[in-house]
Amino acid sequence: MTQKDPKLLIQPGPQLRQQMTTPVVMRDVWYALTPATLAGIWFFGLGAFLVLLACIAGAVLVEWYFAPEEKRGYFLGDGTAILTGWLLGLTLPPALPLWMAFLGGVVAVGIGKTIWGGMGANIFNPALVGRAFLLATFPIAMTTWTAPGDFFTIPSSLFALPLMTGVVDTVTQASPLGMMKFEHVDTPFIDLLFGNTSGSLGETSGLLLILGGLYLWWRRDLDWRIPVGILGTAIIFSLILFMVDADKYPGPIFTVFSGGMLLGAIFMATDPVTSPLTQKGTWIFAIGIGLLVVLIRVFGGFPEGMMYAILLMNAATPLIDMYTQPRVFGRELDQK
Amino acid sequence: MAKEQLAYDEFMKGLWRENPVFVQVLGLCPLLAVTNSAINGLAMGLASFFVLLGSSILVSLFKSYIPKQVRISCFIIIIATFVTVVDYTLAAALPVIHKELGAFIPLIVANCLILGRMEAFASRNTLRMSVADAFGMGAGFLFALVSLGAVREILGVGELFGIALFGANFEPWVIMILPPGGFITLGVMLLYFNWLEEKKNKIDKQLATEDGVN
Amino acid sequence: MGDLGWIFISTLLINNFVLAYFLGLCPFLGVSNKLEVSFRLGLATIFVMVVTALCAWFLNTYVLIHAPYLRLISFIVVIASVVQLIEMAIKKTSPALFRALGIFLPLITTNCAILGLAIFATNKGYGLWEGLVYALGAGMGFTLAIVLMAGMRQEVEKVNAMPKLIRGFAFNLIISGILSMAFMGFAGLFSSS
Amino acid sequence: MSEDKVEQAAVADEPSPARLIGTLAIAGLVSGVIIIAIYLATFETIKENKARELREAVFRVLPNVSKMQKLLLKEGKLEVSYKEEKGEEPIYAGYDDNNTFMGYAIPSDGPGFADTISVLYGYRPSDRKVIGMWILASRETPGLGDKIYKDAAFVANFDDLAIEPPIVATKRGKSKPNEIDAITGATISSVAVARIINKGNDYWVSRLPEPGAEPAYVEVETPPEAEDAQAQ
Amino acid sequence: MNLFRRLSNSFDHGVFPHHHKEQTEQLAIQRLPFGKRFVIPLGQHVGAPAKPIVQAGDAVKRGQMIAEPGGFVSVALHSPVTGRVTGVDPERYADGTFQEAIVIEADQYDAQQMEVHPIDWESLSIEAFISEVQKAGIVGLGGAAFPCHVKYAIPDGNKIRHLLINGAECEPYLTNDHRQMVEQTEALLYGAEIVRQKLGAEEIVIGVEKNKPDAIKALQDAIKPGQPVRVMPLEVKYPQGAEKMLIKSVFGVEVPAGKLPRDVEVAVNNVGTIIAIAEYFQTGKPLIERVVTVSGPGVSYPANLIVPLGTSIREVLDYAGGLTDETRQVVLGGPMMGDSIADLDAPMLKGSAGVLALTENETGRPPEYNCIRCGRCVEACPYFLNPARFARLAKARMFEEMAETYKVMDCVECGCCTYSCPSGIPIVQHIRTAKDHLRSMKGKVQ
């Protein structure tokens, strides 16, 4: 053969790689979130869309500002900042002043991610860090829920000046969880399923969230153990309570479809960075969240406990990982 | 003259260069617990300042009479005495502040800053230097308490020393007066001090190399 | 929820000594880089706290009733002596632990969490059993917080990705802030039902 | 320097145990003297501060009251008490200028959103109503839970409130005599206050004397001592 | 879960790469014509290098021994051709390094025929059998090139009950074992019988992945009634062909860490190895050639070839039509555990099961992202290790913790973790770094 040798590449094995890459995973999550997001915008109007944009803007700005100069394109390229802002936005009330939403995005990425050293290094779910910060900072604005309304009406509270209170001029309405907790009033299942209730802008529609989850599961981007573990535990725990006193405690169906349960179980708790690596650990993590959610919702001071449950289990994740190392092949056979 | 310079140096050291909070990170529990307003920070700072100064004077005066083996116990007794004095005085003179600070006044005893200064400085230096040191460290601690309290009060309530700053429509950042806000605010302030330090080091290095070139 | 149960839950989770009262921050921020050491320090703290609660109750009931002005000084002296004894015991029984705790053993003596426990228990007017449960809750709360913290810090040190600027206390304080925020979820637990 | 010499000297000759004990004893003695001095110097003022604070609280929850006295439950009977005593928690009786009995001020506490809430409330036995409420101590969330004493509208809920059936906090506007309006965003704290008052009523209402048989106001030379009415 | 795995004849975890075998699985084995120059490296097997017993200028016959074993864990080398030794010099190796090798110039006019000397294996004692296998230069042909006779030296107290023949061939692209099972079924069964009798095993199990139905059928048809042989179809999964995984799949038993298959009464041999043994005892031909799959999208005419050992990789590729312009990388062995080739003139070795030419499509790498702890590697690792943790710890240079807490030394570098990583982290590389470091530290301590 006279032909010159092609320039051969030397690289370590294995030579084959599966086709899934991290940006593709992130992109998949975007697609999975889209239906529930559109539903939220449909129910709560364009204002909800603005809140979402403000969150994403805050998140992306911080990510961009603190990324090392040469890595800027790459840092944004993986799409996690947008996802963080997006997820945060979905957990916010639709009439939240935009400056607060923006601040939430800044805190989510700044304190939730950047200071830890960027993607993959953080222990707590960044979006939830942002939300926990907002809830502790602006407790009233963060629990003022507007009823689903006209698509083109934008609540004027959105445009409150920075540092100032927003005045909500649309119809406010207690969220299903609040009604249950403080007044023991149930919300019809159909409304919970399609999302025609007040609440955070992205968590009202149970059906679309489940669809998104199924898509992620089908794409193998999602550890099915986490949602199954969380929802299963919550159902069992709430069923027990429901059987003890059906008037006082919410039933399992309400527990699953109300509030941030589905959004949290499908999109937040499953954040791979902040959930355990090992299968056994994943189960512990999921069951822990399920128990804590029902505990906080039923016995605690807040109507919604999903965020705190996930953050608490995030904190425990390193320990869970440490103590659930899988048995190495061929070791400790007698204990099997 | 030289002595003046030295004492001044000790003072500045405590206030800024080796600030007990921002640089040495000591005495955090009273610091974080009471700084939900600038006025509380001020009161706590003054109380600690007084205890530090008084104990420093006593320890430095009697240092040669206290055997090494029992010095820690003696220091603690001295500090506890001053703390009790502050506690009762505040309760009598400023009951409202005393109620706000609550159990954290007695806890000044457990402030590692004070015991640390006794052990590291007052028991080894002259009265004059010890007083300068106590003034510096006390002022540094006070400075930290008031600035932390001010930041938390401004954002948390929209006031400074009880004076409203932003008008009626201000949306308070409640977290700032809650425990997490304390942690995070101090963390961010430490970050700022680290950043200043790094910047200064960079400039120093630059100067050094320039000198070398010249 | 009985009163004792609520006292326990309250000090363990809702009013966690470290995360809500800022007590015991020195060891919490200083020792929490190794899980093993943190855990043992936590156990030691639980033990010291229970002993402290006993001492405080004894002093309050039999001694200080006649001389309230000696409260602070007698707490300090008694607790310091008790801790001293425990130190000696640890030194004898577990030299490894003694080495691991290093400079923090003397600091346990002046650990604000321990003095704080005695003072809070007195201010709340707790009796013997309430005081003991309070001490147990506070000690376990401290252990819980420091163990979680140590787990996270070990993990973070492995990643080694943090900007240099933020390493050390600034970072630990911010983690503590987030942890404290997460613990806020327990607020109001068992008080409304 | 001279300090170094001192230290060297101290290291050189090991002090005797007697000297160690002596040093500590002297330190203890000096500190004892200082503490007792400051205690004696401030004792009266502190006591007055506390008494004044208590008096203000009692007068706040019992309208039109100008005099008060401390009552203790002894063997099932309420008796006037002047001294500081351990054990049973006291309640306070309020009287107007004509020494007419106006109501009881009852302290009660219980878990709130953050920590224990201590409440003092006024109770008028003649028509079985709560007639005033004041928070003695709480660590509720600033700006939210602390409205239980900062929000005048909430406090006013308790100015005329039936205690039977037990007090209920509602979010939809009160419509019954035993209902109070919960604070928006601080429902738990509001519910907690109602519960704490119910708890106080559960204990005290059955133990109080029949209306009309309240202890009469006793004029004393020295004002009644009311020291440990509250835990700081 | 375990029951389910038992039913599907497989091990836990592992990955499912596309097998890409369609290019060559239907192509009959062809013989590669003899080239001119043959390079026989002395150390092409695990263990001590062989010692040359020829010099420059010596005439050698095809099948003649040219190097004797350099110890017990070592095998003999034989000349693949009749010709003349031109030297014993350092020669370029496939990875670019230089190694001592015997270079032989083929005699152009020789017919390269070999005399047939069947060996009476039945009368051999076990020791004599072992030494015959060593003399034949037979090593494991699956890729690891572990001297075969060492496996047969069973210490007292151990007993072999099962002879397990590895026909899994889980590496993508490779079909050499597959074709051999189809075309040389008789030889395989004959060789297996020899080994079974010599080791005193009770039965022979041939594990074959289910994507080779023709091989399974050929074997089942060839088994005579009463022969203690069974064929076991296995799930198509990588690394099904790893020794310990195969044992787990077939017998449901885990070989304890640090132990060998013989500790669970199993001996494992590759299909090619068994056929080589059969040929040696039938005809006296030592291991001088092997079947190689030449495949990959960068090859014009993929093929399964009998390649005399020592032939250069270039000759093999040229026979298969040469490399296409899109070729970016040539791999010796399978794509999962094989290595990139730096020099196409390097020789084919005993352990070279395949020559693959890969294009941008297979070798392109996305940029490396941070680990997002997705856990795909943990779910892939057949050894139940924690590769994500390895990568993290290795970056922080915490090697001791990797060994003590996480058992990095148990890793066989099968590559499942790197394969499955969506962030493109070269986990296996990190593990190798750590292992090298740990080995050198251990050396220092001793």
mmCIF file of N, CA and C in Angstrom, chain A residues 174-229:
data_model
loop_
_atom_site.group_PDB
_atom_site.id
_atom_site.type_symbol
_atom_site.label_atom_id
_atom_site.label_comp_id
_atom_site.label_asym_id
_atom_site.label_seq_id
_atom_site.Cartn_x
_atom_site.Cartn_y
_atom_site.Cartn_z
ATOM 1 N N ALA A 174 -56.467 30.731 48.508
ATOM 2 C CA ALA A 174 -55.570 29.820 49.221
ATOM 3 C C ALA A 174 -55.242 28.636 48.330
ATOM 4 N N SER A 175 -54.014 28.139 48.453
ATOM 5 C CA SER A 175 -53.641 26.969 47.661
ATOM 6 C C SER A 175 -54.333 25.747 48.240
ATOM 7 N N PRO A 176 -54.491 24.704 47.428
ATOM 8 C CA PRO A 176 -55.156 23.498 47.942
ATOM 9 C C PRO A 176 -54.515 23.003 49.241
ATOM 10 N N LEU A 177 -53.181 23.096 49.317
ATOM 11 C CA LEU A 177 -52.514 22.614 50.524
ATOM 12 C C LEU A 177 -52.877 23.449 51.729
ATOM 13 N N GLY A 178 -52.930 24.775 51.519
ATOM 14 C CA GLY A 178 -53.277 25.660 52.624
ATOM 15 C C GLY A 178 -54.700 25.404 53.089
ATOM 16 N N MET A 179 -55.592 25.205 52.097
ATOM 17 C CA MET A 179 -56.993 24.954 52.476
ATOM 18 C C MET A 179 -57.099 23.674 53.279
ATOM 19 N N MET A 180 -56.309 22.691 52.859
ATOM 20 C CA MET A 180 -56.354 21.419 53.574
ATOM 21 C C MET A 180 -55.794 21.582 54.968
ATOM 22 N N LYS A 181 -54.641 22.272 55.057
ATOM 23 C CA LYS A 181 -53.956 22.325 56.338
ATOM 24 C C LYS A 181 -54.749 23.122 57.353
ATOM 25 N N PHE A 182 -55.234 24.284 56.925
ATOM 26 C CA PHE A 182 -55.814 25.181 57.923
ATOM 27 C C PHE A 182 -57.328 25.065 58.014
ATOM 28 N N GLU A 183 -57.938 24.541 56.965
ATOM 29 C CA GLU A 183 -59.399 24.491 57.036
ATOM 30 C C GLU A 183 -59.960 23.113 56.744
ATOM 31 N N HIS A 184 -59.054 22.170 56.432
ATOM 32 C CA HIS A 184 -59.478 20.812 56.130
ATOM 33 C C HIS A 184 -60.508 20.779 55.024
ATOM 34 N N VAL A 185 -60.236 21.557 53.974
ATOM 35 C CA VAL A 185 -61.133 21.556 52.829
ATOM 36 C C VAL A 185 -60.418 20.866 51.684
ATOM 37 N N ASP A 186 -61.068 19.897 51.087
ATOM 38 C CA ASP A 186 -60.461 19.144 49.998
ATOM 39 C C ASP A 186 -60.663 19.908 48.685
ATOM 40 N N THR A 187 -59.785 19.635 47.717
ATOM 41 C CA THR A 187 -59.927 20.235 46.395
ATOM 42 C C THR A 187 -60.263 19.103 45.432
ATOM 43 N N PRO A 188 -61.185 19.355 44.479
ATOM 44 C CA PRO A 188 -61.574 18.255 43.575
ATOM 45 C C PRO A 188 -60.367 17.688 42.843
ATOM 46 N N PHE A 189 -60.377 16.383 42.671
ATOM 47 C CA PHE A 189 -59.248 15.687 42.065
ATOM 48 C C PHE A 189 -58.999 16.164 40.630
ATOM 49 N N ILE A 190 -60.079 16.419 39.912
ATOM 50 C CA ILE A 190 -59.942 16.823 38.505
ATOM 51 C C ILE A 190 -59.126 18.114 38.413
ATOM 52 N N ASP A 191 -59.388 19.043 39.312
ATOM 53 C CA ASP A 191 -58.643 20.303 39.286
ATOM 54 C C ASP A 191 -57.174 20.061 39.572
ATOM 55 N N LEU A 192 -56.899 19.185 40.518
ATOM 56 C CA LEU A 192 -55.511 18.895 40.843
ATOM 57 C C LEU A 192 -54.814 18.237 39.658
ATOM 58 N N LEU A 193 -55.565 17.393 38.961
ATOM 59 C CA LEU A 193 -54.969 16.641 37.871
ATOM 60 C C LEU A 193 -54.590 17.567 36.724
ATOM 61 N N PHE A 194 -55.496 18.494 36.381
ATOM 62 C CA PHE A 194 -55.211 19.345 35.227
ATOM 63 C C PHE A 194 -54.532 20.643 35.635
ATOM 64 N N GLY A 195 -54.605 21.006 36.881
ATOM 65 C CA GLY A 195 -53.856 22.163 37.324
ATOM 66 C C GLY A 195 -54.661 23.427 37.427
ATOM 67 N N ASN A 196 -55.991 23.340 37.392
ATOM 68 C CA ASN A 196 -56.812 24.534 37.439
ATOM 69 C C ASN A 196 -57.034 24.984 38.887
ATOM 70 N N THR A 197 -55.929 25.096 39.650
ATOM 71 C CA THR A 197 -56.036 25.551 41.032
ATOM 72 C C THR A 197 -54.979 26.614 41.244
ATOM 73 N N SER A 198 -55.063 27.278 42.372
ATOM 74 C CA SER A 198 -53.995 28.219 42.676
ATOM 75 C C SER A 198 -52.790 27.428 43.176
ATOM 76 N N GLY A 199 -51.654 28.082 43.109
ATOM 77 C CA GLY A 199 -50.441 27.398 43.548
ATOM 78 C C GLY A 199 -49.251 27.925 42.783
ATOM 79 N N SER A 200 -48.107 27.271 42.960
ATOM 80 C CA SER A 200 -46.915 27.682 42.226
ATOM 81 C C SER A 200 -47.157 27.493 40.748
ATOM 82 N N LEU A 201 -46.473 28.299 39.934
ATOM 83 C CA LEU A 201 -46.925 28.352 38.549
ATOM 84 C C LEU A 201 -46.676 27.078 37.776
ATOM 85 N N GLY A 202 -45.734 26.260 38.235
ATOM 86 C CA GLY A 202 -45.486 25.057 37.443
ATOM 87 C C GLY A 202 -45.908 23.773 38.108
ATOM 88 N N GLU A 203 -46.445 23.836 39.296
ATOM 89 C CA GLU A 203 -46.695 22.571 39.968
ATOM 90 C C GLU A 203 -48.158 22.204 40.048
ATOM 91 N N THR A 204 -49.014 22.958 39.363
ATOM 92 C CA THR A 204 -50.432 22.670 39.575
ATOM 93 C C THR A 204 -50.923 21.484 38.770
ATOM 94 N N SER A 205 -50.313 21.250 37.606
ATOM 95 C CA SER A 205 -50.881 20.217 36.750
ATOM 96 C C SER A 205 -50.195 18.875 36.951
ATOM 97 N N GLY A 206 -50.832 18.020 37.732
ATOM 98 C CA GLY A 206 -50.238 16.719 38.030
ATOM 99 C C GLY A 206 -50.038 15.871 36.788
ATOM 100 N N LEU A 207 -51.018 15.917 35.893
ATOM 101 C CA LEU A 207 -50.985 15.053 34.717
ATOM 102 C C LEU A 207 -49.763 15.350 33.853
ATOM 103 N N LEU A 208 -49.527 16.652 33.573
ATOM 104 C CA LEU A 208 -48.437 17.001 32.674
ATOM 105 C C LEU A 208 -47.089 16.728 33.314
ATOM 106 N N LEU A 209 -47.014 16.904 34.629
ATOM 107 C CA LEU A 209 -45.752 16.595 35.308
ATOM 108 C C LEU A 209 -45.444 15.116 35.191
ATOM 109 N N ILE A 210 -46.481 14.292 35.362
ATOM 110 C CA ILE A 210 -46.258 12.847 35.240
ATOM 111 C C ILE A 210 -45.838 12.502 33.816
ATOM 112 N N LEU A 211 -46.467 13.170 32.830
ATOM 113 C CA LEU A 211 -46.072 12.926 31.443
ATOM 114 C C LEU A 211 -44.591 13.238 31.246
ATOM 115 N N GLY A 212 -44.163 14.399 31.767
ATOM 116 C CA GLY A 212 -42.748 14.769 31.659
ATOM 117 C C GLY A 212 -41.866 13.723 32.297
ATOM 118 N N GLY A 213 -42.280 13.236 33.449
ATOM 119 C CA GLY A 213 -41.506 12.218 34.138
ATOM 120 C C GLY A 213 -41.402 10.948 33.316
ATOM 121 N N LEU A 214 -42.526 10.571 32.698
ATOM 122 C CA LEU A 214 -42.494 9.357 31.886
ATOM 123 C C LEU A 214 -41.547 9.530 30.708
ATOM 124 N N TYR A 215 -41.555 10.732 30.125
ATOM 125 C CA TYR A 215 -40.637 10.981 29.007
ATOM 126 C C TYR A 215 -39.193 10.799 29.478
ATOM 127 N N LEU A 216 -38.847 11.380 30.634
ATOM 128 C CA LEU A 216 -37.479 11.262 31.139
ATOM 129 C C LEU A 216 -37.139 9.809 31.445
ATOM 130 N N TRP A 217 -38.120 9.101 31.964
ATOM 131 C CA TRP A 217 -37.880 7.705 32.295
ATOM 132 C C TRP A 217 -37.608 6.916 31.023
ATOM 133 N N TRP A 218 -38.391 7.263 29.974
ATOM 134 C CA TRP A 218 -38.240 6.571 28.711
ATOM 135 C C TRP A 218 -36.868 6.878 28.114
ATOM 136 N N ARG A 219 -36.380 8.097 28.327
ATOM 137 C CA ARG A 219 -35.061 8.477 27.832
ATOM 138 C C ARG A 219 -33.952 7.997 28.764
ATOM 139 N N ARG A 220 -34.299 7.323 29.796
ATOM 140 C CA ARG A 220 -33.355 6.814 30.803
ATOM 141 C C ARG A 220 -32.539 7.938 31.440
ATOM 142 N N ASP A 221 -33.168 9.132 31.587
ATOM 143 C CA ASP A 221 -32.482 10.240 32.237
ATOM 144 C C ASP A 221 -32.863 10.328 33.700
ATOM 145 N N LEU A 222 -33.694 9.442 34.135
ATOM 146 C CA LEU A 222 -34.313 9.630 35.433
ATOM 147 C C LEU A 222 -34.183 8.329 36.205
ATOM 148 N N ASP A 223 -33.798 8.442 37.441
ATOM 149 C CA ASP A 223 -33.741 7.246 38.278
ATOM 150 C C ASP A 223 -35.146 6.987 38.799
ATOM 151 N N TRP A 224 -35.809 6.016 38.239
ATOM 152 C CA TRP A 224 -37.218 5.791 38.597
ATOM 153 C C TRP A 224 -37.407 5.516 40.073
ATOM 154 N N ARG A 225 -36.330 5.067 40.753
ATOM 155 C CA ARG A 225 -36.486 4.708 42.168
ATOM 156 C C ARG A 225 -36.896 5.916 43.001
ATOM 157 N N ILE A 226 -36.387 7.099 42.610
ATOM 158 C CA ILE A 226 -36.637 8.264 43.467
ATOM 159 C C ILE A 226 -38.108 8.657 43.457
ATOM 160 N N PRO A 227 -38.700 8.946 42.273
ATOM 161 C CA PRO A 227 -40.133 9.278 42.338
ATOM 162 C C PRO A 227 -40.967 8.138 42.911
ATOM 163 N N VAL A 228 -40.658 6.930 42.529
ATOM 164 C CA VAL A 228 -41.459 5.801 43.030
ATOM 165 C C VAL A 228 -41.325 5.713 44.550
ATOM 166 N N GLY A 229 -40.086 5.847 45.035
ATOM 167 C CA GLY A 229 -39.868 5.768 46.480
ATOM 168 C C GLY A 229 -40.580 6.889 47.217
#
